[in-house]
Structure formats: structure tokens, C-alpha cells
Amino acid sequence: MSELKNIVNKILENGKGILAADESTGTMTKRFDGVGVPSTPENRLLFRETLFCSSEMKNCIGGVILYDETIKQTSSKKNKIPELIEGMGSCAGIKVDTGAKSLAGSPNEKITEGLDGLRDRLKEYFKLGAKFTKWRGVYNISKDFPSKLSIHSNAHALARYSALVQECNMVPIVEPEVLMDGDHSAKECFNKTSEVIKKCFEELILHKVDLKGVILKPNMILAGNKSKEKISNEEVAKLTMDCLKSSVPSEVPGIAFLSGGQSELEATENLNLINKLNKTGFIMSYSYGRALQQGALKFWSKNIKDIEGTQKVFNHRAKMNTLAAQGKWSKEIESR
Ligand code: 5MM
């Protein structure tokens, strides 16, 4: 078990966070379409390799979550991608769920699939160099949602996934994402997120998952993106801390937030405020997809040959988030 704890520490030590580069081909195609770049395997690799070779990887990015396509690709310098990531002092991870599908019994909600054959797939990813994995459950907030059925079934899947991952000597990232879509209040997000997280840990414990070898990847507590309610970043940080303090068992070593559609700046500022308030034993860091990549992707799409320029944009974002993970970020440093 100390082996798993060491992996967690390596990923999250000294303000390091996680680069979520595990967009499925469909999602990556949407992102590339948005900036007018053809979504080919070559272009997806080129963009991702550019990020993985950035100099701040060494100081800021303790883990990279890959998608099945990427973990099997070879870089332009003929390195296997997990080797390239290790060479940058970081750990390679892999998304192992196969996506969220309509939930039988509540077809307007989602259940994440991918348990069948998972034990064998994990062995293969381990051989390819993965040290950790990720599985995302996804929940909508509305008058009736998330339903008990969705909360229960996704927690059950996350627990079965985590137990199999630890059996294979890798660290499971447990990602229950309560989406910000909708007109709900921050209080509703707080209540639903607390219920979802508590259920996840209840199931993880039932499935004998060692909580010391787990990273939780939750959403922050926000008002819905169509809500009239506007709450300050300070309130976001306070609600988020209160929610996690009361729903995450103290054995869990690390929490790495998803950005969930926040702007790059918002995600950094909120993480910084959370860490200023953090008096718990949890490491509070980031596992951002969009909030680490947006600026770099926009720059790259207009200057596809400018590797250095793209890396400069990414390096800055990674640095800012690593400062925020230590409560040391400020607007002044951001614009320096
Ligand atoms: C990077 O995107 C991840 C997977 O997307 P799909 O399976 O839908 O293609 C996603 O799970 C991501 O890791 C988290 O949502 C965090 O990303 P954000 O952009 O919310 O920080």
C-alpha cells in the first residue's frame, strides 16, 4: 500500500497537479472544431506532445491523464508517450471508463460504463507504464436529479473500478462530477455534491478500497451556469471547503479539482482561495482539462508550428495553478 501512497505523493507534492488530457476522440474533435483544426490522430498527438514536453511539466504537473489512443502513440522523437511523461518527472495515468450512457430506469440520467473486461485492460495499461487511472461519474442537478438511483449506481461503479485498480497496483482517481449546467443555486449544488460524495465513500469502503491510495476529483461548489444567483469566489471557496470537510474521510490524502467549464482564471482563483482556507490534512490541488489547455489550444490553432509559443502559454497556466495549489497565487503574479 505504501507504494500507492508514494504514487499519490509524487503526483501531488509541492503544489503539483494533474493535466487531464484524456478527452475521448469525440470531445477532442469538438475542441478542435471550435478552433478550426482538423481532428486527426497526428494533430491530436502533436498538440498533446507539445504540452507534455513543456518545461513547467517538471515543476508543476505530477500526473497526466491519457486517453487510450494517446497512451499507445509514439512521439515525434520516437518515445512511447508514457516514457516521455516519465522523462519529464511526471506520472502517466489513463482514463479507463468507456463513457457515460443513458441510465436504465432513469433514462435522462447517466451511468458510466466500462467494468466488463476492466481487470484485463488494467493489466495492459500497467504494462504500458500507467501509474494511475481515472473514472468519471456524471450527475445533473434538477428538481428530481440526481436521483437516488443515479447516485447509488454511479457510486457502486466507482467503487468496483477503484477496487480493481488497486488490485493492479495503480492509484484510482475517483471523479464524481456534479455538472454546473442548470439554474440551480449554490446551496443545491452543495447539498447534491455532499450526497454524491458521501455515497461514493460509503461504496468505496464497502468494496474494501484503501482510502489512503485514492485521489478524489470533485467539482467545486458553484451556482448553476443559468442561475440568476451570483456568488463571490470567496463563497465558492468556503462552500467547497465545508462540503469536502464534511463528506470526505480524513484518510484520503489528496483532492484534485476538475474545472468543469470555469474560465482558466476563475479555476485558478477559486483553487487559490480554497487553499488559503485549507486547514485540513487534505492536499487540495487541480486536475484540470479545459482550464489548463484552453489558452494553449487557442494559441496553437493559429500558430500550429510555434511549439515554443504554445508551450509558453501552457507553462504560465501550469505555474499559476501550482501557485494556487499552495495558496500563493495573486492577480499581480498572474499578469506579470
Ligand atoms: C479532459 O476531459 C475528460 C474526459 O472527457 P470525455 O470522456 O467526455 O471525452 C474529463 O473527464 C475531464 O478529465 C474532467 O471533466 C476535467 O476536465 P475539466 O475540463 O472539467 O477540467
Coordinates of C-alpha atoms and ligand atoms in Angstrom, one line a residue:
M1 CA 0.0 0.0 0.0
S2 CA 2.8 2.4 0.8
E3 CA 3.5 2.0 -3.0
L4 CA 0.2 3.6 -3.8
K5 CA 0.7 6.4 -1.2
N6 CA 4.1 7.1 -2.9
I7 CA 2.4 7.5 -6.2
V8 CA -0.2 9.9 -4.7
N9 CA 2.6 11.9 -3.2
K10 CA 4.6 12.0 -6.3
I11 CA 1.6 13.3 -8.3
L12 CA 0.6 16.0 -5.8
E13 CA 3.8 17.0 -4.0
N14 CA 4.8 20.7 -3.7
G15 CA 1.7 22.1 -5.4
K16 CA 1.9 19.8 -8.4
G17 CA -1.4 19.0 -10.1
I18 CA -2.7 16.8 -12.9
L19 CA -3.1 17.6 -16.6
A20 CA -6.4 16.0 -17.7
A21 CA -5.6 15.2 -21.4
D22 CA -8.0 12.3 -21.6
E23 CA -10.6 13.7 -23.9
S24 CA -12.1 11.0 -26.0
T25 CA -11.8 11.4 -29.7
G26 CA -15.4 12.8 -29.9
T27 CA -14.6 15.5 -27.2
M28 CA -11.3 16.3 -28.8
T29 CA -12.9 16.7 -32.2
K30 CA -15.4 19.2 -30.6
R31 CA -12.4 21.1 -29.1
F32 CA -10.5 21.2 -32.4
D33 CA -13.6 22.1 -34.4
G34 CA -14.0 25.1 -32.1
V35 CA -10.6 26.4 -33.2
G36 CA -10.7 25.2 -36.8
V37 CA -8.1 22.5 -36.6
P38 CA -8.8 19.1 -38.3
S39 CA -9.1 16.4 -35.6
T40 CA -6.7 13.7 -37.0
P41 CA -4.6 11.3 -34.8
E42 CA -1.5 13.2 -35.9
N43 CA -2.8 16.6 -34.9
R44 CA -4.1 15.3 -31.6
L45 CA -0.7 13.8 -30.9
L46 CA 1.1 17.0 -32.0
F47 CA -0.9 19.2 -29.6
R48 CA -0.6 16.8 -26.7
E49 CA 3.1 16.2 -27.2
T50 CA 3.7 19.9 -27.3
L51 CA 2.1 20.2 -23.8
F52 CA 3.9 17.1 -22.4
C53 CA 7.3 18.5 -23.5
S54 CA 6.8 21.9 -21.9
S55 CA 9.4 22.9 -19.4
E56 CA 7.0 23.5 -16.5
M57 CA 5.9 19.9 -16.6
K58 CA 8.9 19.2 -14.3
N59 CA 7.8 21.7 -11.6
C60 CA 4.0 21.7 -11.9
I61 CA 2.5 18.6 -13.5
G62 CA 2.8 15.5 -11.3
G63 CA 0.5 13.4 -13.5
V64 CA -1.1 13.4 -17.0
I65 CA -4.3 11.5 -17.6
L66 CA -4.2 10.0 -21.1
Y67 CA -6.8 8.5 -23.4
D68 CA -6.4 5.0 -24.9
E69 CA -5.3 6.5 -28.3
T70 CA -2.5 8.6 -26.7
I71 CA -1.0 6.0 -24.3
K72 CA -0.3 3.8 -27.4
Q73 CA 1.2 6.5 -29.5
T74 CA 4.9 7.3 -30.2
S75 CA 6.2 10.8 -30.0
S76 CA 8.0 12.6 -32.9
K77 CA 11.3 11.7 -31.2
K78 CA 10.2 8.1 -31.2
N79 CA 9.5 7.8 -27.4
K80 CA 6.5 6.0 -26.1
I81 CA 4.2 8.6 -24.6
P82 CA 4.3 7.2 -21.1
E83 CA 8.1 7.2 -21.3
L84 CA 8.1 10.8 -22.4
I85 CA 5.9 11.8 -19.5
E86 CA 8.1 9.8 -17.0
G87 CA 11.1 11.6 -18.5
M88 CA 9.6 14.9 -17.6
G89 CA 9.4 13.7 -14.0
S90 CA 5.6 13.1 -14.1
C91 CA 3.4 10.0 -13.9
A92 CA 1.3 8.7 -16.7
G93 CA -2.3 7.9 -16.0
I94 CA -5.2 6.5 -18.1
K95 CA -8.9 7.1 -18.3
V96 CA -10.4 3.6 -18.1
D97 CA -14.2 4.2 -18.2
T98 CA -15.8 3.8 -21.6
G99 CA -18.1 6.8 -21.2
A100 CA -21.4 7.8 -19.7
K101 CA -24.6 6.2 -21.2
S102 CA -28.3 6.6 -20.5
L103 CA -29.2 5.0 -17.2
A104 CA -31.9 2.3 -17.4
G105 CA -34.7 3.1 -15.0
S106 CA -33.9 6.9 -15.3
P107 CA -33.0 7.4 -19.0
N108 CA -32.5 11.2 -18.6
E109 CA -29.5 10.5 -16.3
K110 CA -26.2 8.9 -17.0
I111 CA -24.4 5.8 -15.8
T112 CA -20.7 5.4 -16.6
E113 CA -19.8 2.1 -18.2
G114 CA -16.5 0.1 -18.6
L115 CA -16.4 -2.6 -15.8
D116 CA -16.6 -5.6 -18.2
G117 CA -13.1 -6.7 -19.0
L118 CA -11.6 -4.0 -16.9
R119 CA -9.2 -6.3 -15.0
D120 CA -7.5 -7.3 -18.2
R121 CA -7.4 -3.8 -19.6
L122 CA -5.8 -2.6 -16.4
K123 CA -3.1 -5.2 -16.7
E124 CA -2.4 -4.0 -20.2
Y125 CA -2.3 -0.3 -19.2
F126 CA 0.0 -1.1 -16.3
K127 CA 2.4 -2.8 -18.7
L128 CA 2.3 0.3 -20.9
G129 CA 3.5 2.4 -17.9
A130 CA 0.3 3.7 -16.3
K131 CA 0.7 4.5 -12.6
F132 CA -2.8 5.8 -12.0
T133 CA -6.3 5.7 -13.6
K134 CA -9.4 7.8 -13.9
W135 CA -13.2 7.0 -14.0
R136 CA -15.8 9.8 -14.2
G137 CA -19.4 9.5 -12.9
V138 CA -21.6 12.4 -14.1
Y139 CA -24.6 13.9 -12.4
N140 CA -27.1 16.6 -13.4
I141 CA -28.9 18.8 -11.0
S142 CA -32.6 19.5 -11.4
K143 CA -35.8 19.2 -9.3
D144 CA -35.6 15.4 -9.4
F145 CA -31.9 14.8 -10.2
P146 CA -29.6 13.4 -9.3
S147 CA -31.9 10.6 -8.4
K148 CA -31.1 8.0 -5.6
L149 CA -30.7 5.5 -8.5
S150 CA -28.1 7.5 -10.2
I151 CA -26.2 8.4 -7.0
H152 CA -26.2 4.7 -5.9
S153 CA -25.4 3.1 -9.3
N154 CA -22.5 5.5 -10.1
A155 CA -21.0 5.2 -6.6
H156 CA -21.2 1.4 -7.0
A157 CA -19.4 1.5 -10.3
L158 CA -16.7 3.9 -9.0
A159 CA -16.1 1.6 -6.1
R160 CA -15.8 -1.6 -8.2
Y161 CA -13.5 0.3 -10.5
S162 CA -11.3 1.5 -7.6
A163 CA -11.0 -1.9 -6.1
L164 CA -9.9 -3.4 -9.4
V165 CA -7.3 -0.6 -9.9
Q166 CA -5.8 -1.0 -6.5
E167 CA -5.6 -4.8 -7.1
C168 CA -3.4 -3.9 -10.1
N169 CA -1.2 -1.6 -8.0
M170 CA -2.3 1.7 -9.5
V171 CA -4.0 4.7 -7.9
P172 CA -7.6 5.3 -8.8
I173 CA -8.8 8.8 -9.3
V174 CA -12.5 8.9 -8.3
E175 CA -14.3 11.6 -10.2
P176 CA -17.9 12.2 -9.3
E177 CA -18.7 15.3 -11.4
V178 CA -21.9 17.2 -10.5
L179 CA -22.3 19.4 -13.6
M180 CA -22.7 23.1 -13.4
D181 CA -25.4 23.1 -16.2
G182 CA -28.7 24.5 -15.0
D183 CA -30.3 27.2 -12.9
H184 CA -29.8 25.7 -9.5
S185 CA -28.4 27.6 -6.5
A186 CA -25.0 27.1 -5.0
K187 CA -26.8 25.7 -1.9
E188 CA -28.4 23.0 -4.1
C189 CA -25.0 22.2 -5.6
F190 CA -23.6 21.9 -2.1
N191 CA -26.4 19.5 -0.9
K192 CA -26.3 17.3 -4.0
T193 CA -22.5 17.2 -4.2
S194 CA -22.3 16.3 -0.5
E195 CA -24.8 13.5 -1.0
V196 CA -23.0 12.2 -4.1
I197 CA -19.5 12.2 -2.4
K198 CA -20.8 10.6 0.8
K199 CA -22.4 7.8 -1.2
C200 CA -19.2 7.2 -3.2
F201 CA -17.1 6.8 0.0
E202 CA -19.8 4.5 1.5
E203 CA -19.4 2.2 -1.5
L204 CA -15.6 2.5 -1.6
I205 CA -15.4 1.4 2.0
L206 CA -17.9 -1.5 1.3
H207 CA -15.6 -2.6 -1.6
K208 CA -12.6 -2.5 0.7
V209 CA -10.8 0.2 -1.2
D210 CA -7.8 1.6 0.7
L211 CA -8.7 5.2 1.0
K212 CA -5.0 6.1 1.6
G213 CA -4.4 5.2 -2.0
V214 CA -7.1 7.2 -3.7
I215 CA -7.3 10.7 -5.2
L216 CA -10.8 12.3 -5.2
K217 CA -11.6 14.6 -8.2
P218 CA -14.7 16.6 -7.4
N219 CA -16.3 19.7 -8.7
M220 CA -16.2 23.0 -6.8
I221 CA -19.4 24.2 -5.3
L222 CA -20.9 26.7 -7.8
A223 CA -24.3 28.2 -8.7
G224 CA -25.6 26.7 -12.0
N225 CA -24.5 28.4 -15.1
K226 CA -28.0 29.6 -15.9
S227 CA -28.8 30.6 -12.3
K228 CA -29.5 34.3 -11.5
E229 CA -27.6 33.9 -8.3
K230 CA -24.1 35.2 -8.4
I231 CA -21.8 34.2 -5.6
S232 CA -18.3 35.5 -4.9
N233 CA -15.1 33.4 -5.3
E234 CA -14.7 33.6 -1.5
E235 CA -18.1 32.0 -1.1
V236 CA -17.3 29.3 -3.7
A237 CA -14.1 28.5 -1.7
K238 CA -15.9 28.4 1.6
L239 CA -18.8 26.2 0.4
T240 CA -16.4 23.9 -1.3
M241 CA -14.2 23.5 1.8
D242 CA -17.3 23.0 4.0
C243 CA -18.7 20.3 1.6
L244 CA -15.4 18.4 1.4
K245 CA -14.7 18.6 5.1
S246 CA -18.0 17.0 6.0
S247 CA -18.1 14.4 3.2
V248 CA -14.5 13.1 2.6
P249 CA -13.0 10.7 5.1
S250 CA -9.8 12.0 6.6
E251 CA -7.6 9.1 5.3
V252 CA -8.0 10.3 1.7
P253 CA -4.6 12.0 1.0
G254 CA -5.5 14.2 -1.9
I255 CA -8.2 16.1 -3.7
A256 CA -7.7 17.4 -7.2
F257 CA -10.5 19.5 -8.6
L258 CA -11.9 19.4 -12.1
S259 CA -12.5 22.8 -13.7
G260 CA -16.0 21.9 -15.1
G261 CA -16.4 24.8 -17.5
Q262 CA -15.0 27.6 -15.3
S263 CA -12.7 30.0 -17.1
E264 CA -9.0 29.5 -16.7
L265 CA -8.7 32.5 -14.4
E266 CA -11.8 31.5 -12.2
A267 CA -10.5 28.0 -11.8
T268 CA -7.1 29.3 -10.6
E269 CA -8.5 32.0 -8.3
N270 CA -11.0 29.6 -6.7
L271 CA -8.3 27.0 -6.1
N272 CA -6.1 29.6 -4.5
L273 CA -8.9 30.8 -2.1
I274 CA -9.6 27.1 -1.2
N275 CA -6.0 26.6 -0.3
K276 CA -5.9 29.8 1.8
L277 CA -8.8 28.3 3.8
N278 CA -7.5 24.8 3.9
K279 CA -6.7 23.7 7.5
T280 CA -7.5 20.1 6.8
G281 CA -4.9 17.3 6.2
F282 CA -6.0 17.0 2.5
I283 CA -3.8 18.2 -0.3
M284 CA -6.0 20.4 -2.4
S285 CA -4.8 20.6 -6.0
Y286 CA -6.0 20.6 -9.6
S287 CA -6.8 18.0 -12.3
Y288 CA -7.9 20.4 -15.0
G289 CA -8.6 19.7 -18.6
R290 CA -10.1 22.9 -20.2
A291 CA -8.7 25.3 -17.5
L292 CA -5.1 24.2 -18.3
Q293 CA -5.5 23.8 -22.1
Q294 CA -7.8 26.4 -23.4
G295 CA -5.3 29.3 -23.9
A296 CA -2.6 26.9 -25.3
L297 CA -5.1 25.4 -27.7
K298 CA -6.3 28.8 -29.0
F299 CA -2.7 29.9 -29.5
W300 CA -1.6 26.7 -31.1
S301 CA -4.6 26.7 -33.5
K302 CA -3.4 30.0 -35.0
N303 CA 0.3 29.1 -34.9
I304 CA 0.4 25.4 -35.4
K305 CA 4.2 25.4 -36.0
D306 CA 5.0 27.6 -33.0
I307 CA 5.8 24.9 -30.4
E308 CA 7.7 27.3 -28.1
G309 CA 4.9 29.9 -28.1
T310 CA 2.3 27.3 -27.3
Q311 CA 4.5 25.9 -24.5
K312 CA 4.9 29.4 -23.1
V313 CA 1.1 29.8 -22.8
F314 CA 0.8 26.3 -21.2
N315 CA 3.8 26.9 -18.8
H316 CA 2.2 30.1 -17.5
R317 CA -1.1 28.4 -16.8
A318 CA 0.5 25.4 -15.1
K319 CA 2.7 27.7 -12.9
M320 CA -0.3 29.8 -11.9
N321 CA -2.3 26.7 -10.8
T322 CA 0.7 25.3 -8.9
L323 CA 0.9 28.6 -7.0
A324 CA -2.8 28.4 -6.4
A325 CA -2.5 24.8 -5.1
Q326 CA -0.2 26.4 -2.4
G327 CA -2.4 29.4 -1.8
K328 CA 0.4 31.6 -3.2
W329 CA -1.3 32.9 -6.4
S330 CA -2.2 36.6 -6.8
K331 CA -3.7 38.8 -9.6
E332 CA -0.4 40.6 -9.6
I333 CA 1.7 37.5 -10.3
E334 CA -0.9 36.4 -12.9
S335 CA -0.3 39.5 -15.0
R336 CA 3.5 39.8 -14.5
Ligands
5MM1 C1 -10.5 16.0 -20.3 O1 -11.9 15.6 -20.4 C2 -12.2 14.5 -19.7 C3 -13.0 13.4 -20.5 O2 -13.8 13.9 -21.4 P1 -14.7 12.8 -22.3 O3 -14.6 11.5 -21.8 O4 -16.1 13.4 -22.2 O5 -14.2 13.0 -23.7 C4 -13.0 14.8 -18.4 O6 -13.4 13.7 -17.7 C5 -12.0 15.7 -17.6 O7 -11.0 14.9 -17.2 C6 -12.7 16.3 -16.4 O8 -14.1 16.6 -16.6 C7 -12.0 17.5 -16.0 O9 -11.9 18.4 -17.2 P2 -12.3 19.9 -17.0 O10 -12.2 20.4 -18.4 O11 -13.7 19.9 -16.4 O12 -11.3 20.4 -16.0

